[in-house]
Amino acid sequence: MSVIWSIARGTFKESMQKKIMWVFFGIALLIIGLSFIFSYFSPSEELTLIKSIGLGIIYLFGVLIALIITAGLIPTEIERRTIHTVLSKPIERWQFVLGKFLGVALVLFMNMMLMAIALLIVVMSKGSARAEGFFKALVTNSRILEATLLLFFYLLILCAFAILFSIFSTTNISITLSAFVFIIGSLSDYVADIIKLSHNPLTSLVLKVLHLIVPNFGNASIYNSVIHGYIPAGEARYVLMAIAYSLAYCLVLMLLSTWIFAGKEV
Amino acid sequence: MSGTAKRVILLVLCILLIIVLQMKIDVYRPKYKPGETVSLGYISREVLATALMGLREVAASLLWMKIEDYFHSGEHEKIPPLIRIITWLDPHFVEAYSSGAWQLAWNSEDWRLIPSAEAFLEEGIKNNPDKYELYADMGWLYYDKIKDYDKAIEWYKRASALKSPPQVRRMLAHSYERAGKIDEAIKIWKKLIEEGKKEVERNPKNFEAIFNRDVAIHNYNMCIIRKIDRAALAKRPKPYYLSFKVYRVSPRILQIRAKTNLPELSRIRVSLVDEDIAERKKKSLGWQLMNETEYIDVWPQVRKGEMKTDIDLTDALKYPLKGERFILTISLLPQTQPVVVQDVLGWLGEGMAGGDVVVIHSSPPKKKVEKSAILTLNDITGQQTALIKEVK
């Protein structure tokens, strides 16, 4: 375990030194911070806009950070030949892959949570705290953190895909393939609706299978309820199931990655 | 068992777990989705692309900002279709429904769009049954625009049954008052006074609570005074008369001149519709103007015993005048009148009897003054200036 943790820490430090990540992070914070431009809307509209755009920015920049940081991890090690040094030590290949994954997960978690806290501060400072009282407003708006946490778990699936693709391809191809998976996975939520509209049993069956197998990034989206301030019945159960889904998906992808990486000549 | 076999089994188990979880998640998913996937006919590709990436709310918010631009640049006609897209993207965007209905019913200044505003609010309520705002908006639509106070009461009752601020119940009380159900209004004012006093005791520096209490006290007192004064009106009702002449000033421009002894500042309703409007009228959310059946609905005031208003139908696109015969109605319903006029006529016409006053058999019974005339297409579109109708 200490080996995996060492690799994860190394990956975390290395990723934090990448300028591109800080550029993305900075832009995201800037956009969230600039939400005061909505002050000409009525208070409820203003909060709706801030929350929706804020969560959208967290999601979008989370995707960018996940793709760009993760896809380059293993190909860079191979190109620089530093992988030989690492694997010459008593480190199993699966430990290397898992360590890389955990490292990038830490980077993503830190980035997304900092963005979510920035959004929470903006929302609280926009009168929400004054209207409801500080603690009540904090509890109500802490669902921003809950929504971000769920997004984080689903972006882990994207990271796992990026690692899987990067094992047998270049950084650019890995980014492209992962982005493709992300787009397809984002459509899965709508496929569920299309199944209901379809009258052809064969089409329905094919769509149903696709819907159940393709990673459904739509599961991560609870932000409509966060933006408009309603809590659907059985929320805790839903969130737990959605997290379990993402972890199961990550496990499948990690198994495949370690399997392929074990047989790869480096 | 070999390592490979174990891995394969683990993989298969995980995939099965994913499938089972997704099936369970699908049961809960509709509660979190902005809305069902439905076709809208026309929508820009950029918005659709954003929407499909799971960012429907962001797209809705960006469009909402565009509406602000259109509003301030005076391009109001572009707003309703955009609001339609916003509510399609995010049916829980209550402000969009609220604002859309206002654009249609009030800002458009075209009374023919009121049924569309009503249908739009109905859709909003269906998508957001737990939000008081849209019920209250519907109440205000019936109160201020349609002037059906019994319906306004229904909607404000539904709004006040949900978690809502005191102004919703204030409007419920006003609706009761307009509907002539004064005792019901007094009950609500009393309750609001009690609640306001308690709230002020709890928090003496809460300006909003002080304001709410004082408003309730003022309205309660006014209600009591009016109840006594207006009840006295029934003992000495007065006959009211209304006669009018219709002049054709130029083709498609009419002038209505009425003479009446109705009180100063009374608002007389002047409407012009197709004779067969009842058959053709449909409530629709298709953003289609009902411009082939309904034309004018204006509320000029009585000044020094006279009422004069011009009806301009020269915009043939807006007023195609496809029918052959039209009904011009001139009416006054005491319920819809300003308070100073109601002080003379009563809530439901208690101070009116005889002359041109007619009784509407409803519960409670109401009175009104109403006269109408049939105008032909030639009456309206003829070339020469002329007196075309006189109703005594």
mmCIF file of C-alpha atoms in Angstrom, chain B residues 35-360:
data_model
loop_
_atom_site.group_PDB
_atom_site.id
_atom_site.type_symbol
_atom_site.label_atom_id
_atom_site.label_comp_id
_atom_site.label_asym_id
_atom_site.label_seq_id
_atom_site.Cartn_x
_atom_site.Cartn_y
_atom_site.Cartn_z
ATOM 1 C CA GLY B 35 -37.269 17.490 -17.758
ATOM 2 C CA GLU B 36 -38.188 14.869 -20.302
ATOM 3 C CA THR B 37 -36.505 14.875 -23.697
ATOM 4 C CA VAL B 38 -39.073 16.414 -26.012
ATOM 5 C CA SER B 39 -38.822 17.890 -29.466
ATOM 6 C CA LEU B 40 -39.062 21.648 -29.726
ATOM 7 C CA GLY B 41 -39.056 22.009 -33.485
ATOM 8 C CA TYR B 42 -36.601 24.895 -33.660
ATOM 9 C CA ILE B 43 -33.555 25.275 -31.457
ATOM 10 C CA SER B 44 -30.041 26.510 -32.141
ATOM 11 C CA ARG B 45 -27.295 23.925 -32.479
ATOM 12 C CA GLU B 46 -25.089 25.644 -29.923
ATOM 13 C CA VAL B 47 -27.746 25.483 -27.266
ATOM 14 C CA LEU B 48 -28.575 21.891 -28.128
ATOM 15 C CA ALA B 49 -24.914 20.867 -27.954
ATOM 16 C CA THR B 50 -24.529 22.424 -24.530
ATOM 17 C CA ALA B 51 -27.770 20.862 -23.404
ATOM 18 C CA LEU B 52 -26.711 17.393 -24.478
ATOM 19 C CA MET B 53 -23.466 17.616 -22.545
ATOM 20 C CA GLY B 54 -25.512 17.606 -19.378
ATOM 21 C CA LEU B 55 -25.376 21.363 -19.002
ATOM 22 C CA ARG B 56 -29.021 22.191 -19.686
ATOM 23 C CA GLU B 57 -29.245 24.560 -16.733
ATOM 24 C CA VAL B 58 -26.173 26.470 -17.913
ATOM 25 C CA ALA B 59 -27.673 26.868 -21.387
ATOM 26 C CA ALA B 60 -30.931 28.051 -19.806
ATOM 27 C CA SER B 61 -29.063 30.586 -17.672
ATOM 28 C CA LEU B 62 -27.105 31.915 -20.646
ATOM 29 C CA LEU B 63 -30.325 32.353 -22.611
ATOM 30 C CA TRP B 64 -31.871 34.063 -19.612
ATOM 31 C CA MET B 65 -29.113 36.669 -19.767
ATOM 32 C CA LYS B 66 -29.889 37.165 -23.447
ATOM 33 C CA ILE B 67 -33.479 37.931 -22.481
ATOM 34 C CA GLU B 68 -32.229 40.731 -20.260
ATOM 35 C CA ASP B 69 -30.464 42.208 -23.331
ATOM 36 C CA TYR B 70 -33.612 41.936 -25.464
ATOM 37 C CA PHE B 71 -35.712 43.502 -22.734
ATOM 38 C CA HIS B 72 -33.454 46.533 -22.350
ATOM 39 C CA SER B 73 -32.989 46.972 -26.093
ATOM 40 C CA GLY B 74 -36.775 46.963 -26.563
ATOM 41 C CA GLU B 75 -36.820 43.808 -28.726
ATOM 42 C CA HIS B 76 -39.679 42.409 -26.697
ATOM 43 C CA GLU B 77 -41.098 40.261 -29.479
ATOM 44 C CA LYS B 78 -37.999 38.051 -29.314
ATOM 45 C CA ILE B 79 -38.510 37.252 -25.651
ATOM 46 C CA PRO B 80 -41.438 34.754 -25.567
ATOM 47 C CA PRO B 81 -39.876 32.175 -27.947
ATOM 48 C CA LEU B 82 -36.610 32.371 -26.037
ATOM 49 C CA ILE B 83 -38.396 31.852 -22.737
ATOM 50 C CA ARG B 84 -40.108 28.841 -24.293
ATOM 51 C CA ILE B 85 -36.670 27.331 -25.008
ATOM 52 C CA ILE B 86 -35.469 28.124 -21.486
ATOM 53 C CA THR B 87 -38.402 26.321 -19.911
ATOM 54 C CA TRP B 88 -37.817 23.419 -22.265
ATOM 55 C CA LEU B 89 -34.195 23.215 -21.157
ATOM 56 C CA ASP B 90 -35.000 23.702 -17.495
ATOM 57 C CA PRO B 91 -38.668 23.270 -16.551
ATOM 58 C CA HIS B 92 -37.808 24.058 -12.925
ATOM 59 C CA PHE B 93 -36.750 27.617 -13.819
ATOM 60 C CA VAL B 94 -39.771 29.177 -12.104
ATOM 61 C CA GLU B 95 -38.680 32.768 -12.831
ATOM 62 C CA ALA B 96 -38.720 31.985 -16.550
ATOM 63 C CA TYR B 97 -42.372 30.894 -16.413
ATOM 64 C CA SER B 98 -43.222 33.891 -14.294
ATOM 65 C CA SER B 99 -41.452 36.330 -16.554
ATOM 66 C CA GLY B 100 -42.772 34.670 -19.727
ATOM 67 C CA ALA B 101 -46.364 34.982 -18.574
ATOM 68 C CA TRP B 102 -45.764 38.626 -17.676
ATOM 69 C CA GLN B 103 -44.272 39.304 -21.112
ATOM 70 C CA LEU B 104 -47.334 37.808 -22.764
ATOM 71 C CA ALA B 105 -50.134 39.128 -20.616
ATOM 72 C CA TRP B 106 -48.812 42.531 -19.586
ATOM 73 C CA ASN B 107 -45.774 43.679 -21.535
ATOM 74 C CA SER B 108 -47.058 42.691 -24.969
ATOM 75 C CA GLU B 109 -50.049 45.003 -24.404
ATOM 76 C CA ASP B 110 -52.070 42.597 -26.521
ATOM 77 C CA TRP B 111 -54.952 41.110 -24.567
ATOM 78 C CA ARG B 112 -55.194 38.271 -27.077
ATOM 79 C CA LEU B 113 -52.056 36.761 -25.572
ATOM 80 C CA ILE B 114 -53.658 36.329 -22.143
ATOM 81 C CA PRO B 115 -54.822 32.718 -22.873
ATOM 82 C CA SER B 116 -51.240 31.884 -23.890
ATOM 83 C CA ALA B 117 -49.938 33.377 -20.643
ATOM 84 C CA GLU B 118 -52.473 31.280 -18.756
ATOM 85 C CA ALA B 119 -51.466 28.088 -20.582
ATOM 86 C CA PHE B 120 -47.807 28.885 -19.986
ATOM 87 C CA LEU B 121 -48.359 29.283 -16.243
ATOM 88 C CA GLU B 122 -50.388 26.046 -16.199
ATOM 89 C CA GLU B 123 -47.411 24.243 -17.712
ATOM 90 C CA GLY B 124 -45.101 25.852 -15.141
ATOM 91 C CA ILE B 125 -47.365 24.741 -12.299
ATOM 92 C CA LYS B 126 -47.458 21.203 -13.677
ATOM 93 C CA ASN B 127 -43.658 21.107 -13.662
ATOM 94 C CA ASN B 128 -43.300 22.864 -10.301
ATOM 95 C CA PRO B 129 -46.318 21.899 -8.195
ATOM 96 C CA ASP B 130 -44.553 22.727 -4.911
ATOM 97 C CA LYS B 131 -43.647 26.339 -5.735
ATOM 98 C CA TYR B 132 -46.137 28.971 -4.600
ATOM 99 C CA GLU B 133 -44.882 31.629 -7.042
ATOM 100 C CA LEU B 134 -46.648 30.350 -10.155
ATOM 101 C CA TYR B 135 -49.973 29.796 -8.351
ATOM 102 C CA ALA B 136 -49.697 33.396 -7.139
ATOM 103 C CA ASP B 137 -48.860 34.567 -10.673
ATOM 104 C CA MET B 138 -51.950 32.790 -11.960
ATOM 105 C CA GLY B 139 -53.976 34.463 -9.213
ATOM 106 C CA TRP B 140 -52.634 37.867 -10.297
ATOM 107 C CA LEU B 141 -53.403 37.085 -13.954
ATOM 108 C CA TYR B 142 -57.045 36.424 -13.032
ATOM 109 C CA TYR B 143 -57.154 39.388 -10.659
ATOM 110 C CA ASP B 144 -55.506 42.045 -12.778
ATOM 111 C CA LYS B 145 -56.006 40.943 -16.375
ATOM 112 C CA ILE B 146 -58.934 38.539 -16.685
ATOM 113 C CA LYS B 147 -60.747 40.157 -13.752
ATOM 114 C CA ASP B 148 -62.337 36.888 -12.695
ATOM 115 C CA TYR B 149 -62.026 37.252 -8.940
ATOM 116 C CA ASP B 150 -63.531 33.872 -8.035
ATOM 117 C CA LYS B 151 -60.806 32.191 -10.080
ATOM 118 C CA ALA B 152 -58.216 34.505 -8.501
ATOM 119 C CA ILE B 153 -59.416 33.295 -5.088
ATOM 120 C CA GLU B 154 -58.932 29.664 -6.165
ATOM 121 C CA TRP B 155 -55.340 30.265 -7.272
ATOM 122 C CA TYR B 156 -54.350 32.416 -4.298
ATOM 123 C CA LYS B 157 -55.813 29.756 -1.998
ATOM 124 C CA ARG B 158 -53.607 27.141 -3.645
ATOM 125 C CA ALA B 159 -50.581 29.455 -3.381
ATOM 126 C CA SER B 160 -51.201 30.191 0.299
ATOM 127 C CA ALA B 161 -51.576 26.464 1.072
ATOM 128 C CA LEU B 162 -47.872 26.184 0.189
ATOM 129 C CA LYS B 163 -45.003 27.840 2.027
ATOM 130 C CA SER B 164 -45.449 31.460 0.948
ATOM 131 C CA PRO B 165 -44.932 35.017 2.218
ATOM 132 C CA PRO B 166 -47.819 37.076 3.752
ATOM 133 C CA GLN B 167 -48.363 39.050 0.538
ATOM 134 C CA VAL B 168 -49.957 35.954 -1.017
ATOM 135 C CA ARG B 169 -52.658 35.950 1.656
ATOM 136 C CA ARG B 170 -52.967 39.724 1.317
ATOM 137 C CA MET B 171 -53.828 39.184 -2.344
ATOM 138 C CA LEU B 172 -56.245 36.402 -1.357
ATOM 139 C CA ALA B 173 -58.011 38.880 0.924
ATOM 140 C CA HIS B 174 -58.106 41.518 -1.832
ATOM 141 C CA SER B 175 -59.554 38.922 -4.220
ATOM 142 C CA TYR B 176 -62.283 38.063 -1.702
ATOM 143 C CA GLU B 177 -63.031 41.754 -1.383
ATOM 144 C CA ARG B 178 -63.269 42.198 -5.159
ATOM 145 C CA ALA B 179 -65.524 39.142 -5.365
ATOM 146 C CA GLY B 180 -67.835 40.783 -2.816
ATOM 147 C CA LYS B 181 -67.040 38.143 -0.154
ATOM 148 C CA ILE B 182 -66.137 40.772 2.388
ATOM 149 C CA ASP B 183 -66.480 38.625 5.524
ATOM 150 C CA GLU B 184 -63.930 36.151 4.145
ATOM 151 C CA ALA B 185 -61.566 39.057 3.453
ATOM 152 C CA ILE B 186 -61.998 40.379 7.007
ATOM 153 C CA LYS B 187 -61.178 36.925 8.436
ATOM 154 C CA ILE B 188 -57.889 36.862 6.563
ATOM 155 C CA TRP B 189 -56.932 40.409 7.610
ATOM 156 C CA LYS B 190 -57.644 39.487 11.233
ATOM 157 C CA LYS B 191 -55.425 36.433 11.002
ATOM 158 C CA LEU B 192 -52.639 38.425 9.330
ATOM 159 C CA ILE B 193 -52.845 41.044 12.103
ATOM 160 C CA GLU B 194 -52.502 38.337 14.780
ATOM 161 C CA GLU B 195 -49.552 36.744 13.013
ATOM 162 C CA GLY B 196 -47.948 40.131 12.389
ATOM 163 C CA LYS B 197 -48.253 41.123 16.051
ATOM 164 C CA LYS B 198 -46.697 37.855 17.196
ATOM 165 C CA GLU B 199 -43.845 38.248 14.716
ATOM 166 C CA VAL B 200 -43.172 41.833 15.864
ATOM 167 C CA GLU B 201 -43.204 40.710 19.516
ATOM 168 C CA ARG B 202 -40.672 38.034 18.681
ATOM 169 C CA ASN B 203 -38.471 40.426 16.749
ATOM 170 C CA PRO B 204 -39.349 44.103 17.420
ATOM 171 C CA LYS B 205 -36.687 45.370 14.994
ATOM 172 C CA ASN B 206 -37.911 43.313 12.037
ATOM 173 C CA PHE B 207 -39.033 46.047 9.659
ATOM 174 C CA GLU B 208 -40.735 43.562 7.313
ATOM 175 C CA ALA B 209 -42.838 42.135 10.170
ATOM 176 C CA ILE B 210 -43.820 45.653 11.280
ATOM 177 C CA PHE B 211 -44.755 46.518 7.700
ATOM 178 C CA ASN B 212 -46.807 43.309 7.273
ATOM 179 C CA ARG B 213 -48.676 43.943 10.532
ATOM 180 C CA ASP B 214 -49.416 47.594 9.689
ATOM 181 C CA VAL B 215 -50.609 46.757 6.180
ATOM 182 C CA ALA B 216 -52.985 44.138 7.612
ATOM 183 C CA ILE B 217 -54.318 46.610 10.225
ATOM 184 C CA HIS B 218 -54.883 49.304 7.584
ATOM 185 C CA ASN B 219 -56.645 46.932 5.199
ATOM 186 C CA TYR B 220 -58.748 45.452 7.994
ATOM 187 C CA ASN B 221 -59.922 48.936 9.025
ATOM 188 C CA MET B 222 -60.678 49.893 5.424
ATOM 189 C CA CYS B 223 -62.658 46.680 4.950
ATOM 190 C CA ILE B 224 -64.787 47.377 8.025
ATOM 191 C CA ILE B 225 -65.453 50.969 6.926
ATOM 192 C CA ARG B 226 -66.344 49.893 3.390
ATOM 193 C CA LYS B 227 -68.558 47.101 4.667
ATOM 194 C CA ILE B 228 -70.659 49.590 6.628
ATOM 195 C CA ASP B 229 -70.648 52.325 3.933
ATOM 196 C CA ARG B 230 -71.344 50.066 0.977
ATOM 197 C CA ALA B 231 -74.102 48.180 2.810
ATOM 198 C CA ALA B 232 -75.831 51.530 3.148
ATOM 199 C CA LEU B 233 -75.710 51.969 -0.644
ATOM 200 C CA ALA B 234 -78.218 49.125 -1.085
ATOM 201 C CA LYS B 235 -80.828 51.177 0.767
ATOM 202 C CA ARG B 236 -80.733 54.006 -1.787
ATOM 203 C CA PRO B 237 -79.686 52.499 -5.160
ATOM 204 C CA LYS B 238 -79.450 54.863 -8.100
ATOM 205 C CA PRO B 239 -80.325 54.271 -11.743
ATOM 206 C CA TYR B 240 -77.442 54.495 -14.213
ATOM 207 C CA TYR B 241 -77.590 55.130 -17.923
ATOM 208 C CA LEU B 242 -75.217 54.641 -20.802
ATOM 209 C CA SER B 243 -75.646 55.531 -24.450
ATOM 210 C CA PHE B 244 -73.004 55.625 -27.161
ATOM 211 C CA LYS B 245 -72.307 56.586 -30.736
ATOM 212 C CA VAL B 246 -69.801 55.011 -33.091
ATOM 213 C CA TYR B 247 -68.134 57.210 -35.680
ATOM 214 C CA ARG B 248 -65.941 56.115 -38.539
ATOM 215 C CA VAL B 249 -63.163 58.722 -38.557
ATOM 216 C CA SER B 250 -61.374 57.163 -41.520
ATOM 217 C CA PRO B 251 -61.175 53.611 -42.911
ATOM 218 C CA ARG B 252 -60.463 51.231 -40.008
ATOM 219 C CA ILE B 253 -60.402 54.020 -37.415
ATOM 220 C CA LEU B 254 -63.477 54.255 -35.201
ATOM 221 C CA GLN B 255 -64.308 56.656 -32.437
ATOM 222 C CA ILE B 256 -66.637 55.682 -29.600
ATOM 223 C CA ARG B 257 -68.342 58.493 -27.704
ATOM 224 C CA ALA B 258 -70.477 57.545 -24.730
ATOM 225 C CA LYS B 259 -72.655 59.593 -22.437
ATOM 226 C CA THR B 260 -73.356 58.309 -18.940
ATOM 227 C CA ASN B 261 -74.169 59.285 -15.378
ATOM 228 C CA LEU B 262 -71.756 56.651 -14.062
ATOM 229 C CA PRO B 263 -69.311 58.065 -11.475
ATOM 230 C CA GLU B 264 -66.246 60.057 -12.497
ATOM 231 C CA LEU B 265 -63.191 57.808 -13.145
ATOM 232 C CA SER B 266 -65.353 54.724 -13.846
ATOM 233 C CA ARG B 267 -63.535 52.420 -16.241
ATOM 234 C CA ILE B 268 -65.734 51.421 -19.174
ATOM 235 C CA ARG B 269 -64.723 48.296 -21.027
ATOM 236 C CA VAL B 270 -64.818 48.610 -24.807
ATOM 237 C CA SER B 271 -64.324 45.386 -26.730
ATOM 238 C CA LEU B 272 -64.589 44.425 -30.368
ATOM 239 C CA VAL B 273 -64.718 40.766 -31.360
ATOM 240 C CA ASP B 274 -65.914 38.595 -34.218
ATOM 241 C CA GLU B 275 -69.581 37.691 -33.951
ATOM 242 C CA ASP B 276 -68.707 33.960 -34.015
ATOM 243 C CA ILE B 277 -65.909 34.246 -31.456
ATOM 244 C CA ALA B 278 -67.444 31.671 -29.100
ATOM 245 C CA GLU B 279 -67.069 28.930 -31.695
ATOM 246 C CA ARG B 280 -63.598 29.842 -32.815
ATOM 247 C CA LYS B 281 -61.988 30.716 -29.532
ATOM 248 C CA LYS B 282 -59.336 28.264 -28.462
ATOM 249 C CA LYS B 283 -56.794 28.349 -25.717
ATOM 250 C CA SER B 284 -53.424 27.590 -27.229
ATOM 251 C CA LEU B 285 -49.754 27.639 -26.341
ATOM 252 C CA GLY B 286 -48.797 27.865 -29.986
ATOM 253 C CA TRP B 287 -47.851 31.531 -29.654
ATOM 254 C CA GLN B 288 -50.429 32.266 -32.325
ATOM 255 C CA LEU B 289 -52.256 35.519 -31.891
ATOM 256 C CA MET B 290 -55.985 35.104 -31.832
ATOM 257 C CA ASN B 291 -55.977 37.888 -34.369
ATOM 258 C CA GLU B 292 -58.713 36.528 -36.542
ATOM 259 C CA THR B 293 -61.414 36.715 -33.902
ATOM 260 C CA GLU B 294 -60.517 39.257 -31.248
ATOM 261 C CA TYR B 295 -59.532 42.833 -31.811
ATOM 262 C CA ILE B 296 -59.823 45.382 -29.101
ATOM 263 C CA ASP B 297 -60.187 45.358 -25.331
ATOM 264 C CA VAL B 298 -59.569 48.784 -23.796
ATOM 265 C CA TRP B 299 -60.693 50.425 -20.557
ATOM 266 C CA PRO B 300 -61.126 54.195 -21.013
ATOM 267 C CA GLN B 301 -62.285 56.340 -18.076
ATOM 268 C CA VAL B 302 -65.432 58.426 -17.640
ATOM 269 C CA ARG B 303 -64.647 62.132 -17.452
ATOM 270 C CA LYS B 304 -67.390 64.679 -16.786
ATOM 271 C CA GLY B 305 -70.169 62.307 -17.849
ATOM 272 C CA GLU B 306 -68.485 61.312 -21.096
ATOM 273 C CA MET B 307 -66.227 58.592 -22.349
ATOM 274 C CA LYS B 308 -64.343 58.873 -25.625
ATOM 275 C CA THR B 309 -61.924 56.425 -27.161
ATOM 276 C CA ASP B 310 -60.466 55.713 -30.590
ATOM 277 C CA ILE B 311 -60.173 52.237 -32.032
ATOM 278 C CA ASP B 312 -57.349 52.047 -34.552
ATOM 279 C CA LEU B 313 -57.540 48.928 -36.737
ATOM 280 C CA THR B 314 -55.270 50.187 -39.529
ATOM 281 C CA ASP B 315 -52.606 47.519 -38.910
ATOM 282 C CA ALA B 316 -54.122 44.889 -41.218
ATOM 283 C CA LEU B 317 -51.618 42.275 -40.122
ATOM 284 C CA LYS B 318 -52.613 42.644 -36.507
ATOM 285 C CA TYR B 319 -56.295 43.180 -37.252
ATOM 286 C CA PRO B 320 -57.089 41.216 -40.436
ATOM 287 C CA LEU B 321 -60.899 41.627 -40.015
ATOM 288 C CA LYS B 322 -61.671 38.356 -41.746
ATOM 289 C CA GLY B 323 -65.242 38.154 -40.435
ATOM 290 C CA GLU B 324 -68.282 39.946 -41.829
ATOM 291 C CA ARG B 325 -69.951 41.020 -38.594
ATOM 292 C CA PHE B 326 -68.425 42.199 -35.321
ATOM 293 C CA ILE B 327 -69.761 42.792 -31.817
ATOM 294 C CA LEU B 328 -68.840 46.065 -30.150
ATOM 295 C CA THR B 329 -69.562 45.899 -26.413
ATOM 296 C CA ILE B 330 -69.465 48.779 -23.955
ATOM 297 C CA SER B 331 -69.768 47.638 -20.346
ATOM 298 C CA LEU B 332 -69.115 48.396 -16.731
ATOM 299 C CA LEU B 333 -68.770 45.799 -13.979
ATOM 300 C CA PRO B 334 -68.507 47.340 -10.474
ATOM 301 C CA GLN B 335 -66.113 44.582 -9.322
ATOM 302 C CA THR B 336 -63.463 45.809 -11.717
ATOM 303 C CA GLN B 337 -63.688 49.467 -10.757
ATOM 304 C CA PRO B 338 -61.256 51.616 -8.783
ATOM 305 C CA VAL B 339 -61.999 51.871 -5.057
ATOM 306 C CA VAL B 340 -63.402 55.433 -5.339
ATOM 307 C CA VAL B 341 -65.942 54.224 -7.917
ATOM 308 C CA GLN B 342 -66.818 51.166 -5.836
ATOM 309 C CA ASP B 343 -67.525 53.514 -2.939
ATOM 310 C CA VAL B 344 -70.423 54.842 -5.049
ATOM 311 C CA LEU B 345 -71.536 51.688 -6.903
ATOM 312 C CA GLY B 346 -70.743 49.047 -4.254
ATOM 313 C CA TRP B 347 -68.623 45.925 -4.646
ATOM 314 C CA LEU B 348 -71.108 44.096 -6.799
ATOM 315 C CA GLY B 349 -73.384 46.988 -7.754
ATOM 316 C CA GLU B 350 -75.288 47.319 -4.464
ATOM 317 C CA GLY B 351 -75.757 51.009 -5.223
ATOM 318 C CA MET B 352 -77.152 50.403 -8.726
ATOM 319 C CA ALA B 353 -80.739 49.775 -9.823
ATOM 320 C CA GLY B 354 -82.931 50.748 -12.770
ATOM 321 C CA GLY B 355 -81.950 52.596 -15.913
ATOM 322 C CA ASP B 356 -79.529 50.514 -18.019
ATOM 323 C CA VAL B 357 -78.479 48.347 -15.055
ATOM 324 C CA VAL B 358 -78.865 44.597 -15.543
ATOM 325 C CA VAL B 359 -78.588 41.835 -12.951
ATOM 326 C CA ILE B 360 -76.213 38.905 -13.479
#
